[in-house]
Amino acid sequence: EPEVTQTPSHQVTQMGQEVILRCVPISNHLYFYWYRQILGQKVEFLVSFYNNEISEKSEIFDDQFSVERPDGSNFTLKIRSTKLEDSAMYFCASSESGLRGYTFGSGTRLTVV
Amino acid sequence: KQEVTQIPAALSVPEGENLVLNCSFTDSAIYNLQWFRQDPGKGLTSLLLIQSSQREQTSGRLNASLDKSSGRSTLYIAASQPGDSATYLCAVIYSGGGADGLTFGKGTHLIIQP
């Protein structure tokens, strides 16, 4: 069964620092996504990415966030200057299209101190 | 803004019972609906995907139904087992193109007592 792989599984960072979360989507998938889940809250959509550019983004995805596909396999989420409220579980997902559903990675737990 | 609501928020039942988890969505123009399972501190495991043209999907002891016109889906778990204990999430997608994100409910936290 193909998997979406995320690294690291846990990251602790100081407020104001930059973090990069990494994901390897399923190889034949065309759409890539980042979601986050603050403890005890809903899973929330951040951004979708297709054909090397952002397709859609939510109001959460402000100028502090950016995404990149630096090579043929990795998909990254960068938070430029982390805030305490960025502490959450961040999930990467990929999809062939909305028709076929989504496969999620196991998440990166980000703790900002 | 689309909203997805899951009822109940939590459920605890003895092992062996059949149970139903409910999901409702405010905008019936969905493209498909996906049920996920989330274990504590873990990722999301896809259970069932129902396309808007379908009425139900089955996988093992799980059956998910979809009634688009009423904005509802149910997840039926037969002969529940302690290993079914997890949070079950319902999510809808409003476009088949793939650009739009999933809209999630808050989940039903299920405990199956041995």
Tab-separated table of C-alpha atoms in Angstrom:
chain	number	residue	atom	x	y	z
A	1	GLU	CA	0.000	0.000	0.000
A	2	PRO	CA	1.579	3.309	-1.060
A	3	GLU	CA	2.172	5.750	1.791
A	4	VAL	CA	2.652	9.445	2.369
A	5	THR	CA	5.769	9.893	4.492
A	6	GLN	CA	6.345	12.846	6.819
A	7	THR	CA	9.477	13.907	8.678
A	8	PRO	CA	10.195	14.657	11.425
A	9	SER	CA	7.489	13.044	13.540
A	10	HIS	CA	8.090	15.577	16.320
A	11	GLN	CA	9.716	18.998	16.272
A	12	VAL	CA	10.213	21.460	19.096
A	13	THR	CA	11.224	24.979	18.152
A	14	GLN	CA	11.585	28.330	19.826
A	15	MET	CA	9.154	31.108	19.054
A	16	GLY	CA	10.376	33.221	16.148
A	17	GLN	CA	12.395	30.416	14.566
A	18	GLU	CA	11.823	29.066	11.074
A	19	VAL	CA	10.739	25.453	10.638
A	20	ILE	CA	10.465	23.257	7.569
A	21	LEU	CA	8.179	20.243	7.604
A	22	ARG	CA	8.844	17.622	4.982
A	23	CYS	CA	6.621	15.211	3.098
A	24	VAL	CA	7.045	12.611	0.394
A	25	PRO	CA	3.677	12.200	-1.364
A	26	ILE	CA	2.611	9.092	-3.257
A	27	SER	CA	4.565	9.066	-6.496
A	28	ASN	CA	1.732	9.043	-9.045
A	29	HIS	CA	-0.405	11.582	-7.210
A	30	LEU	CA	-0.843	15.034	-8.717
A	31	TYR	CA	-2.284	17.086	-5.862
A	32	PHE	CA	-0.568	17.774	-2.560
A	33	TYR	CA	-1.985	19.306	0.585
A	34	TRP	CA	-1.133	20.503	4.051
A	35	TYR	CA	-3.594	20.380	6.925
A	36	ARG	CA	-3.189	21.139	10.598
A	37	GLN	CA	-4.931	20.010	13.757
A	38	ILE	CA	-4.604	22.024	16.920
A	39	LEU	CA	-5.011	19.794	19.964
A	40	GLY	CA	-8.673	19.022	20.564
A	41	GLN	CA	-9.853	20.822	17.445
A	42	LYS	CA	-10.867	19.974	13.893
A	43	VAL	CA	-8.478	19.090	11.125
A	44	GLU	CA	-8.195	22.295	9.052
A	45	PHE	CA	-7.184	22.760	5.427
A	46	LEU	CA	-4.156	24.980	4.849
A	47	VAL	CA	-3.159	24.749	1.198
A	48	SER	CA	-3.341	22.661	-1.971
A	49	PHE	CA	-0.596	22.460	-4.573
A	50	TYR	CA	-0.766	21.318	-8.188
A	51	ASN	CA	1.525	21.646	-11.181
A	52	ASN	CA	4.179	23.407	-9.093
A	53	GLU	CA	1.954	26.139	-7.789
A	54	ILE	CA	-0.582	26.816	-5.062
A	55	SER	CA	-4.119	25.956	-6.171
A	56	GLU	CA	-6.096	26.989	-3.122
A	57	LYS	CA	-5.289	28.256	0.344
A	58	SER	CA	-7.277	28.973	3.466
A	59	GLU	CA	-7.238	32.151	5.525
A	60	ILE	CA	-4.921	30.370	7.952
A	61	PHE	CA	-2.214	30.184	5.275
A	62	ASP	CA	-0.875	33.715	5.635
A	63	ASP	CA	2.461	35.227	4.620
A	64	GLN	CA	4.260	33.293	7.370
A	65	PHE	CA	3.618	30.052	5.488
A	66	SER	CA	5.053	28.844	2.209
A	67	VAL	CA	5.144	25.557	0.324
A	68	GLU	CA	7.612	24.170	-2.148
A	69	ARG	CA	8.265	21.091	-4.213
A	70	PRO	CA	12.049	21.351	-4.436
A	71	ASP	CA	12.509	18.144	-6.422
A	72	GLY	CA	10.445	15.357	-7.921
A	73	SER	CA	9.581	13.708	-4.642
A	74	ASN	CA	9.557	16.120	-1.682
A	75	PHE	CA	6.867	18.607	-0.680
A	76	THR	CA	7.666	21.037	2.125
A	77	LEU	CA	5.819	23.459	4.387
A	78	LYS	CA	7.853	26.354	5.787
A	79	ILE	CA	6.785	28.539	8.666
A	80	ARG	CA	9.020	31.600	8.667
A	81	SER	CA	8.669	32.920	12.200
A	82	THR	CA	6.826	30.503	14.435
A	83	LYS	CA	4.307	31.641	17.019
A	84	LEU	CA	3.006	29.784	20.050
A	85	GLU	CA	-0.323	29.303	18.283
A	86	ASP	CA	1.391	27.424	15.454
A	87	SER	CA	1.749	24.465	17.812
A	88	ALA	CA	-0.287	21.699	16.207
A	89	MET	CA	-0.120	18.429	14.335
A	90	TYR	CA	0.609	19.103	10.665
A	91	PHE	CA	-0.571	16.551	8.137
A	92	CYS	CA	0.520	16.186	4.545
A	93	ALA	CA	-1.849	14.502	2.081
A	94	SER	CA	-1.847	13.636	-1.600
A	95	SER	CA	-4.447	12.688	-4.162
A	96	GLU	CA	-4.742	11.691	-7.816
A	97	SER	CA	-7.810	13.923	-7.866
A	98	GLY	CA	-10.744	14.654	-5.596
A	99	LEU	CA	-12.548	11.758	-7.248
A	100	ARG	CA	-10.266	9.160	-5.710
A	101	GLY	CA	-9.973	10.469	-2.182
A	102	TYR	CA	-6.983	11.462	-0.160
A	103	THR	CA	-4.107	9.669	1.533
A	104	PHE	CA	-2.684	11.275	4.649
A	105	GLY	CA	0.715	10.976	6.267
A	106	SER	CA	1.164	10.226	9.943
A	107	GLY	CA	1.822	13.865	10.789
A	108	THR	CA	4.480	16.090	12.345
A	109	ARG	CA	3.768	17.307	15.858
A	110	LEU	CA	5.134	20.843	16.072
A	111	THR	CA	5.589	22.397	19.497
A	112	VAL	CA	6.558	26.065	19.698
A	113	VAL	CA	7.991	27.120	23.055
B	1	LYS	CA	-19.072	28.490	4.723
B	2	GLN	CA	-19.576	24.722	4.695
B	3	GLU	CA	-19.946	23.067	8.070
B	4	VAL	CA	-19.630	19.387	8.907
B	5	THR	CA	-21.150	18.182	12.164
B	6	GLN	CA	-20.668	14.810	13.771
B	7	ILE	CA	-22.959	13.330	16.384
B	8	PRO	CA	-22.371	12.033	18.968
B	9	ALA	CA	-19.113	13.678	20.015
B	10	ALA	CA	-18.274	10.639	22.124
B	11	LEU	CA	-19.658	7.140	22.437
B	12	SER	CA	-18.819	4.244	24.746
B	13	VAL	CA	-20.375	0.828	24.139
B	14	PRO	CA	-19.685	-2.770	25.158
B	15	GLU	CA	-17.858	-5.029	22.764
B	16	GLY	CA	-20.042	-6.805	20.209
B	17	GLU	CA	-22.621	-4.069	19.731
B	18	ASN	CA	-23.530	-2.654	16.350
B	19	LEU	CA	-23.328	1.123	16.255
B	20	VAL	CA	-23.993	4.111	14.017
B	21	LEU	CA	-21.984	7.313	13.762
B	22	ASN	CA	-23.630	10.324	12.158
B	23	CYS	CA	-22.285	13.097	9.943
B	24	SER	CA	-24.207	16.048	8.510
B	25	PHE	CA	-23.093	18.773	6.131
B	26	THR	CA	-24.697	22.114	5.367
B	27	ASP	CA	-24.114	22.291	1.609
B	28	SER	CA	-25.501	19.244	-0.221
B	29	ALA	CA	-23.481	19.983	-3.389
B	30	ILE	CA	-20.655	17.720	-2.323
B	31	TYR	CA	-18.459	15.815	-4.747
B	32	ASN	CA	-17.588	13.008	-2.389
B	33	LEU	CA	-17.378	12.122	1.292
B	34	GLN	CA	-14.619	10.262	3.073
B	35	TRP	CA	-14.572	8.597	6.494
B	36	PHE	CA	-11.280	8.425	8.389
B	37	ARG	CA	-10.080	6.844	11.585
B	38	GLN	CA	-7.606	8.639	13.858
B	39	ASP	CA	-5.828	6.902	16.725
B	40	PRO	CA	-4.543	9.139	19.570
B	41	GLY	CA	-1.601	11.245	18.421
B	42	LYS	CA	-1.540	9.538	15.043
B	43	GLY	CA	-2.382	10.263	11.434
B	44	LEU	CA	-5.591	9.754	9.500
B	45	THR	CA	-6.403	6.352	8.046
B	46	SER	CA	-8.932	6.321	5.230
B	47	LEU	CA	-11.798	3.913	5.854
B	48	LEU	CA	-14.341	4.515	3.111
B	49	LEU	CA	-14.834	6.924	0.218
B	50	ILE	CA	-18.331	7.551	-1.130
B	51	GLN	CA	-18.719	9.432	-4.368
B	52	SER	CA	-21.710	11.728	-4.721
B	53	SER	CA	-23.388	9.379	-7.208
B	54	GLN	CA	-23.190	6.467	-4.758
B	55	ARG	CA	-25.516	5.590	-1.899
B	56	GLU	CA	-23.203	3.419	0.156
B	57	GLN	CA	-19.850	1.708	0.425
B	58	THR	CA	-18.842	-1.346	2.434
B	59	SER	CA	-15.521	-2.606	3.727
B	60	GLY	CA	-15.548	-5.565	6.082
B	61	ARG	CA	-17.572	-4.668	9.175
B	62	LEU	CA	-17.952	-1.060	8.056
B	63	ASN	CA	-20.751	0.357	5.945
B	64	ALA	CA	-21.082	4.019	5.055
B	65	SER	CA	-24.191	5.516	3.526
B	66	LEU	CA	-24.750	8.870	1.873
B	67	ASP	CA	-27.946	10.866	1.455
B	68	LYS	CA	-26.933	13.998	-0.411
B	69	SER	CA	-30.393	15.539	-0.490
B	70	SER	CA	-30.670	15.545	3.281
B	71	GLY	CA	-26.984	16.353	3.824
B	72	ARG	CA	-26.244	13.258	5.868
B	73	SER	CA	-23.938	10.276	6.029
B	74	THR	CA	-23.757	7.428	8.504
B	75	LEU	CA	-20.976	5.031	9.365
B	76	TYR	CA	-22.245	1.683	10.596
B	77	ILE	CA	-19.845	-0.557	12.525
B	78	ALA	CA	-20.980	-4.136	12.988
B	79	ALA	CA	-19.935	-6.376	15.870
B	80	SER	CA	-17.677	-3.763	17.453
B	81	GLN	CA	-14.302	-4.796	18.891
B	82	PRO	CA	-11.944	-3.055	21.360
B	83	GLY	CA	-9.575	-2.429	18.453
B	84	ASP	CA	-12.235	-0.185	16.896
B	85	SER	CA	-11.639	2.361	19.670
B	86	ALA	CA	-10.508	5.571	17.962
B	87	THR	CA	-11.817	8.905	16.740
B	88	TYR	CA	-13.830	8.675	13.535
B	89	LEU	CA	-13.767	11.690	11.238
B	90	CYS	CA	-16.094	12.568	8.397
B	91	ALA	CA	-14.859	14.894	5.642
B	92	VAL	CA	-16.457	16.280	2.492
B	93	ILE	CA	-15.012	17.617	-0.737
B	94	TYR	CA	-16.907	20.040	-2.924
B	95	SER	CA	-14.929	19.728	-6.130
B	96	GLY	CA	-13.651	16.786	-8.155
B	97	GLY	CA	-10.717	18.765	-9.495
B	98	GLY	CA	-8.564	18.204	-6.455
B	99	ALA	CA	-7.683	21.816	-5.693
B	100	ASP	CA	-10.174	22.234	-2.871
B	101	GLY	CA	-9.405	20.937	0.538
B	102	LEU	CA	-11.454	18.579	2.631
B	103	THR	CA	-13.828	20.039	5.203
B	104	PHE	CA	-13.730	17.934	8.342
B	105	GLY	CA	-16.094	17.346	11.207
B	106	LYS	CA	-14.787	17.352	14.738
B	107	GLY	CA	-15.126	13.597	14.993
B	108	THR	CA	-16.772	10.988	17.163
B	109	HIS	CA	-14.538	9.598	19.912
B	110	LEU	CA	-15.446	5.913	20.179
B	111	ILE	CA	-14.573	3.608	23.061
B	112	ILE	CA	-15.398	-0.090	22.846
B	113	GLN	CA	-15.355	-1.679	26.283
B	114	PRO	CA	-13.960	-5.236	26.434
